[in-house]
Amino acid sequence: MESTPEEAPVVRVTSERLSSIEDEEVLNKMMDNAADFEERRLIRAALRDLLKKKREIASMSSQDKREQERASRQQDLRQQQGLSKRGGGGGVAGIGRAAMNQQPTTQSQPAASVTAGGKAGPTQATSQKCPSSAVPNAKNVKQMLLDWCRAKTEPYEGVDIQNFSSSWKDGIAFCALVHRFFPDAFEYSVLNPYKPRDNFQLAFSTAERLAGCPPLLDPEDLVGMKEPDWKCVYTYIQEFYRCLVEKGLVKTKKRA
């Protein structure tokens, strides 16, 4: 009688086995090879848990960095205040405040030159009125757009939008914002915050294809920066918002 070869034992996928795997690529390969729906569900859950763990680690590092930057800014401010008191004038303190302000300081220069010329009457009042009427509006628009981004991405893990610069550096925030309006375009749960180039490319290409948003930002440029330029990110988000409004995906309040 011919002996039949013994079949290799089937290794079942279990949550305990998957939880011991720390390599995302291993889980991705298992996902590709899995034919059973239950196995794919378990692997997907393990991937989600692994990404969550990585994001928590990255978030802790980012928080430590922010704390260091905040302490440094506070120390600089105390030094500027000390110099101002010793100098007996407001010149140094004024320079310190101007350096900390994001708005351009050129708006205050015409007022100073007019005052030096001796025309301090209605001309001075006009030059002081422009910053107070124009700048707060620009700030309000910027803050409103930031609040809108924060509200739309709030349900997404790994996204904490606090500004238009460092909060977007790994590309996850861009993907979350695009995914909020086009949830069937890609699977958010498998994104990797340690692959910013892929995340930028995915977000920008999806926004261009489905929302008609032009790719104003270059993934290669963003990856080469320590932190994205806030003006560039702000401009792109404005354009994305405008495209969503044109498609009727975002409704704006009409002013009377």
Short mmCIF file of C-alpha atoms in Angstrom, two decimals:
data_model
loop_
_atom_site.label_atom_id
_atom_site.label_comp_id
_atom_site.label_asym_id
_atom_site.label_seq_id
_atom_site.Cartn_x
_atom_site.Cartn_y
_atom_site.Cartn_z
CA MET A 1 0.00 0.00 0.00
CA GLU A 2 1.22 3.47 -0.84
CA SER A 3 1.57 5.80 2.08
CA THR A 4 -0.06 9.17 1.64
CA PRO A 5 1.94 12.20 2.72
CA GLU A 6 0.75 13.85 5.88
CA GLU A 7 -0.89 17.21 5.38
CA ALA A 8 0.79 20.21 7.00
CA PRO A 9 -1.08 21.44 10.05
CA VAL A 10 -3.19 24.52 9.42
CA VAL A 11 -2.14 27.45 11.59
CA ARG A 12 -5.22 29.33 12.63
CA VAL A 13 -5.13 33.10 12.98
CA THR A 14 -6.06 34.18 16.50
CA SER A 15 -6.22 37.53 18.24
CA GLU A 16 -3.50 36.40 20.68
CA ARG A 17 -1.12 35.51 17.85
CA LEU A 18 -1.81 38.73 15.98
CA SER A 19 -1.29 40.89 19.06
CA SER A 20 2.29 39.64 19.34
CA ILE A 21 3.17 40.88 15.84
CA GLU A 22 4.78 44.36 15.90
CA ASP A 23 5.60 44.60 12.19
CA GLU A 24 2.93 46.30 10.10
CA GLU A 25 4.25 44.80 6.85
CA VAL A 26 3.85 41.28 8.23
CA LEU A 27 0.21 42.03 9.00
CA ASN A 28 -0.28 43.53 5.56
CA LYS A 29 1.09 40.36 3.92
CA MET A 30 -1.16 38.22 6.08
CA MET A 31 -4.08 40.39 5.00
CA ASP A 32 -3.21 39.85 1.33
CA ASN A 33 -2.96 36.08 1.77
CA ALA A 34 -6.04 35.64 3.97
CA ALA A 35 -9.00 34.15 2.15
CA ASP A 36 -11.36 33.80 5.09
CA PHE A 37 -13.52 36.81 6.01
CA GLU A 38 -13.12 36.23 9.76
CA GLU A 39 -9.34 36.07 9.43
CA ARG A 40 -9.29 39.34 7.48
CA ARG A 41 -11.44 40.94 10.16
CA LEU A 42 -9.03 39.86 12.91
CA ILE A 43 -5.99 41.03 10.94
CA ARG A 44 -7.63 44.37 10.20
CA ALA A 45 -8.34 44.86 13.91
CA ALA A 46 -4.71 43.99 14.75
CA LEU A 47 -3.50 46.52 12.17
CA ARG A 48 -5.74 49.18 13.66
CA ASP A 49 -4.44 48.48 17.18
CA LEU A 50 -0.83 48.55 16.01
CA LEU A 51 -1.28 51.90 14.23
CA LYS A 52 -3.03 53.32 17.28
CA LYS A 53 -0.10 52.29 19.46
CA LYS A 54 2.39 53.92 17.09
CA ARG A 55 0.37 57.11 16.94
CA GLU A 56 0.19 57.28 20.73
CA ILE A 57 3.98 57.01 20.89
CA ALA A 58 4.37 59.69 18.22
CA SER A 59 1.83 61.90 20.00
CA MET A 60 3.73 61.62 23.28
CA SER A 61 6.96 62.65 21.53
CA SER A 62 5.21 65.55 19.85
CA GLN A 63 3.72 66.66 23.17
CA ASP A 64 7.14 66.62 24.83
CA LYS A 65 8.49 68.74 21.98
CA ARG A 66 5.66 71.25 22.34
CA GLU A 67 6.30 71.50 26.06
CA GLN A 68 9.97 72.25 25.42
CA GLU A 69 9.09 74.90 22.83
CA ARG A 70 6.57 76.48 25.19
CA ALA A 71 9.12 76.62 28.01
CA SER A 72 11.65 78.19 25.63
CA ARG A 73 9.17 80.85 24.53
CA GLN A 74 8.28 81.68 28.12
CA GLN A 75 11.96 82.04 28.98
CA ASP A 76 12.51 84.37 26.02
CA LEU A 77 9.52 86.44 27.03
CA ARG A 78 10.79 86.79 30.61
CA GLN A 79 14.18 87.89 29.31
CA GLN A 80 12.58 90.50 27.04
CA GLN A 81 10.48 91.83 29.92
CA GLY A 82 13.57 92.05 32.11
CA LEU A 83 15.47 94.00 29.45
CA SER A 84 12.52 96.32 29.02
CA LYS A 85 12.38 97.12 32.74
CA ARG A 86 16.12 97.76 32.96
CA GLY A 87 16.02 99.99 29.87
CA GLY A 88 13.19 102.08 31.32
CA GLY A 89 11.31 102.14 27.99
CA GLY A 90 8.98 100.07 25.89
CA GLY A 91 11.29 99.66 22.87
CA VAL A 92 12.56 96.15 23.60
CA ALA A 93 9.20 94.90 24.77
CA GLY A 94 7.63 96.28 21.60
CA ILE A 95 10.17 94.42 19.46
CA GLY A 96 9.50 91.22 21.38
CA ARG A 97 5.77 91.50 20.81
CA ALA A 98 6.25 92.22 17.13
CA ALA A 99 8.46 89.15 16.73
CA MET A 100 5.86 86.95 18.38
CA ASN A 101 3.04 88.34 16.25
CA GLN A 102 2.36 86.43 13.03
CA GLN A 103 0.86 89.43 11.27
CA PRO A 104 3.22 91.59 9.16
CA THR A 105 4.58 94.66 10.95
CA THR A 106 4.65 96.84 7.84
CA GLN A 107 1.14 98.10 8.60
CA SER A 108 2.42 100.08 11.58
CA GLN A 109 5.23 101.80 9.63
CA PRO A 110 3.09 104.31 7.71
CA ALA A 111 1.55 105.50 10.98
CA ALA A 112 5.03 106.10 12.46
CA SER A 113 6.24 108.05 9.41
CA VAL A 114 3.13 110.20 9.32
CA THR A 115 3.47 110.98 13.00
CA ALA A 116 7.11 111.91 12.51
CA GLY A 117 6.02 114.33 9.79
CA GLY A 118 3.82 116.15 12.22
CA LYS A 119 0.46 115.12 10.73
CA ALA A 120 -1.02 113.35 13.68
CA GLY A 121 -4.64 114.40 13.22
CA PRO A 122 -7.07 112.57 10.93
CA THR A 123 -4.23 110.87 9.02
CA GLN A 124 -3.05 109.12 12.17
CA ALA A 125 -6.57 108.05 13.01
CA THR A 126 -6.98 106.53 9.54
CA SER A 127 -3.73 104.56 9.73
CA GLN A 128 -4.67 103.16 13.12
CA LYS A 129 -8.13 102.19 11.92
CA CYS A 130 -6.91 99.95 9.06
CA PRO A 131 -5.15 97.33 11.20
CA SER A 132 -8.02 97.17 13.68
CA SER A 133 -10.61 96.61 10.92
CA ALA A 134 -8.66 94.39 8.48
CA VAL A 135 -6.34 92.24 10.58
CA PRO A 136 -8.91 90.82 13.04
CA ASN A 137 -11.07 89.75 10.07
CA ALA A 138 -8.14 87.87 8.57
CA LYS A 139 -7.46 86.29 11.94
CA ASN A 140 -11.12 85.34 12.32
CA VAL A 141 -11.19 83.65 8.91
CA LYS A 142 -8.03 81.72 9.72
CA GLN A 143 -9.39 80.64 13.11
CA MET A 144 -12.76 79.68 11.65
CA LEU A 145 -11.07 77.48 9.03
CA LEU A 146 -8.88 75.90 11.71
CA ASP A 147 -11.94 75.18 13.87
CA TRP A 148 -13.69 73.68 10.82
CA CYS A 149 -10.74 71.34 10.17
CA ARG A 150 -10.65 70.34 13.84
CA ALA A 151 -14.39 69.61 13.92
CA LYS A 152 -14.32 67.53 10.72
CA THR A 153 -11.34 65.40 11.82
CA GLU A 154 -12.31 65.03 15.47
CA PRO A 155 -13.56 61.40 15.11
CA TYR A 156 -10.26 60.28 13.56
CA GLU A 157 -7.56 58.64 15.65
CA GLY A 158 -4.08 60.10 15.40
CA VAL A 159 -5.27 63.57 14.36
CA ASP A 160 -4.90 66.58 16.65
CA ILE A 161 -5.13 69.81 14.67
CA GLN A 162 -3.79 72.76 16.64
CA ASN A 163 -2.30 74.86 13.83
CA PHE A 164 -1.65 74.95 10.10
CA SER A 165 1.94 73.73 10.38
CA SER A 166 3.16 70.93 12.67
CA SER A 167 -0.30 69.34 12.95
CA TRP A 168 -0.12 68.39 9.27
CA LYS A 169 3.48 67.18 8.95
CA ASP A 170 2.82 63.42 8.70
CA GLY A 171 -0.01 63.77 6.16
CA ILE A 172 -2.54 61.98 8.37
CA ALA A 173 -4.59 65.15 8.97
CA PHE A 174 -4.87 65.75 5.21
CA CYS A 175 -6.04 62.16 4.71
CA ALA A 176 -8.57 62.42 7.54
CA LEU A 177 -10.04 65.65 6.16
CA VAL A 178 -10.37 64.21 2.64
CA HIS A 179 -11.70 60.88 3.96
CA ARG A 180 -14.42 62.70 5.93
CA PHE A 181 -16.01 63.83 2.66
CA PHE A 182 -15.02 60.81 0.53
CA PRO A 183 -15.11 57.80 2.91
CA ASP A 184 -15.13 55.23 0.10
CA ALA A 185 -12.00 56.58 -1.58
CA PHE A 186 -9.52 54.72 0.65
CA GLU A 187 -9.26 52.91 3.96
CA TYR A 188 -8.13 55.30 6.67
CA SER A 189 -7.43 52.71 9.36
CA VAL A 190 -4.40 51.25 7.55
CA LEU A 191 -2.56 54.55 7.03
CA ASN A 192 0.91 54.79 8.49
CA PRO A 193 2.01 58.09 10.11
CA TYR A 194 5.62 57.07 9.46
CA LYS A 195 5.04 57.22 5.69
CA PRO A 196 4.23 60.93 5.23
CA ARG A 197 5.09 60.98 1.52
CA ASP A 198 2.51 58.28 0.79
CA ASN A 199 -0.07 60.06 2.96
CA PHE A 200 0.46 63.41 1.23
CA GLN A 201 0.22 61.81 -2.20
CA LEU A 202 -2.92 59.88 -1.29
CA ALA A 203 -4.70 62.93 0.16
CA PHE A 204 -3.78 65.34 -2.65
CA SER A 205 -4.51 62.93 -5.50
CA THR A 206 -7.88 61.95 -3.98
CA ALA A 207 -8.84 65.60 -3.41
CA GLU A 208 -7.91 66.42 -7.00
CA ARG A 209 -9.79 63.45 -8.46
CA LEU A 210 -12.99 63.70 -6.42
CA ALA A 211 -13.20 67.35 -5.36
CA GLY A 212 -11.38 69.01 -8.24
CA CYS A 213 -8.89 70.58 -5.84
CA PRO A 214 -5.63 71.45 -7.61
CA PRO A 215 -2.49 69.93 -6.01
CA LEU A 216 -0.99 73.17 -4.73
CA LEU A 217 1.38 71.31 -2.41
CA ASP A 218 4.21 68.97 -3.44
CA PRO A 219 4.72 65.87 -1.24
CA GLU A 220 8.48 65.96 -1.90
CA ASP A 221 8.72 69.55 -0.67
CA LEU A 222 6.68 68.80 2.44
CA VAL A 223 8.78 65.75 3.34
CA GLY A 224 11.94 67.86 3.05
CA MET A 225 10.67 70.40 5.60
CA LYS A 226 10.96 70.06 9.34
CA GLU A 227 7.44 71.46 9.55
CA PRO A 228 5.15 72.56 6.70
CA ASP A 229 4.88 76.29 5.98
CA TRP A 230 1.59 77.34 7.58
CA LYS A 231 0.81 79.78 4.78
CA CYS A 232 1.04 77.00 2.18
CA VAL A 233 -1.14 74.62 4.20
CA TYR A 234 -3.65 77.40 4.92
CA THR A 235 -3.88 78.26 1.21
CA TYR A 236 -4.43 74.60 0.25
CA ILE A 237 -7.15 74.10 2.87
CA GLN A 238 -8.88 77.27 1.65
CA GLU A 239 -8.87 75.88 -1.90
CA PHE A 240 -10.13 72.47 -0.76
CA TYR A 241 -12.94 74.16 1.19
CA ARG A 242 -13.88 76.24 -1.87
CA CYS A 243 -14.05 73.12 -4.06
CA LEU A 244 -16.30 71.38 -1.50
CA VAL A 245 -18.62 74.38 -1.47
CA GLU A 246 -18.83 74.35 -5.28
CA LYS A 247 -19.76 70.65 -5.22
CA GLY A 248 -22.42 71.27 -2.57
CA LEU A 249 -20.65 69.12 0.02
CA VAL A 250 -20.26 72.10 2.36
CA LYS A 251 -23.01 74.63 2.88
CA THR A 252 -22.14 78.21 3.76
CA LYS A 253 -24.41 80.65 5.56
CA LYS A 254 -25.65 83.45 3.39
CA ARG A 255 -25.20 86.88 4.85
CA ALA A 256 -28.11 89.30 4.74
#
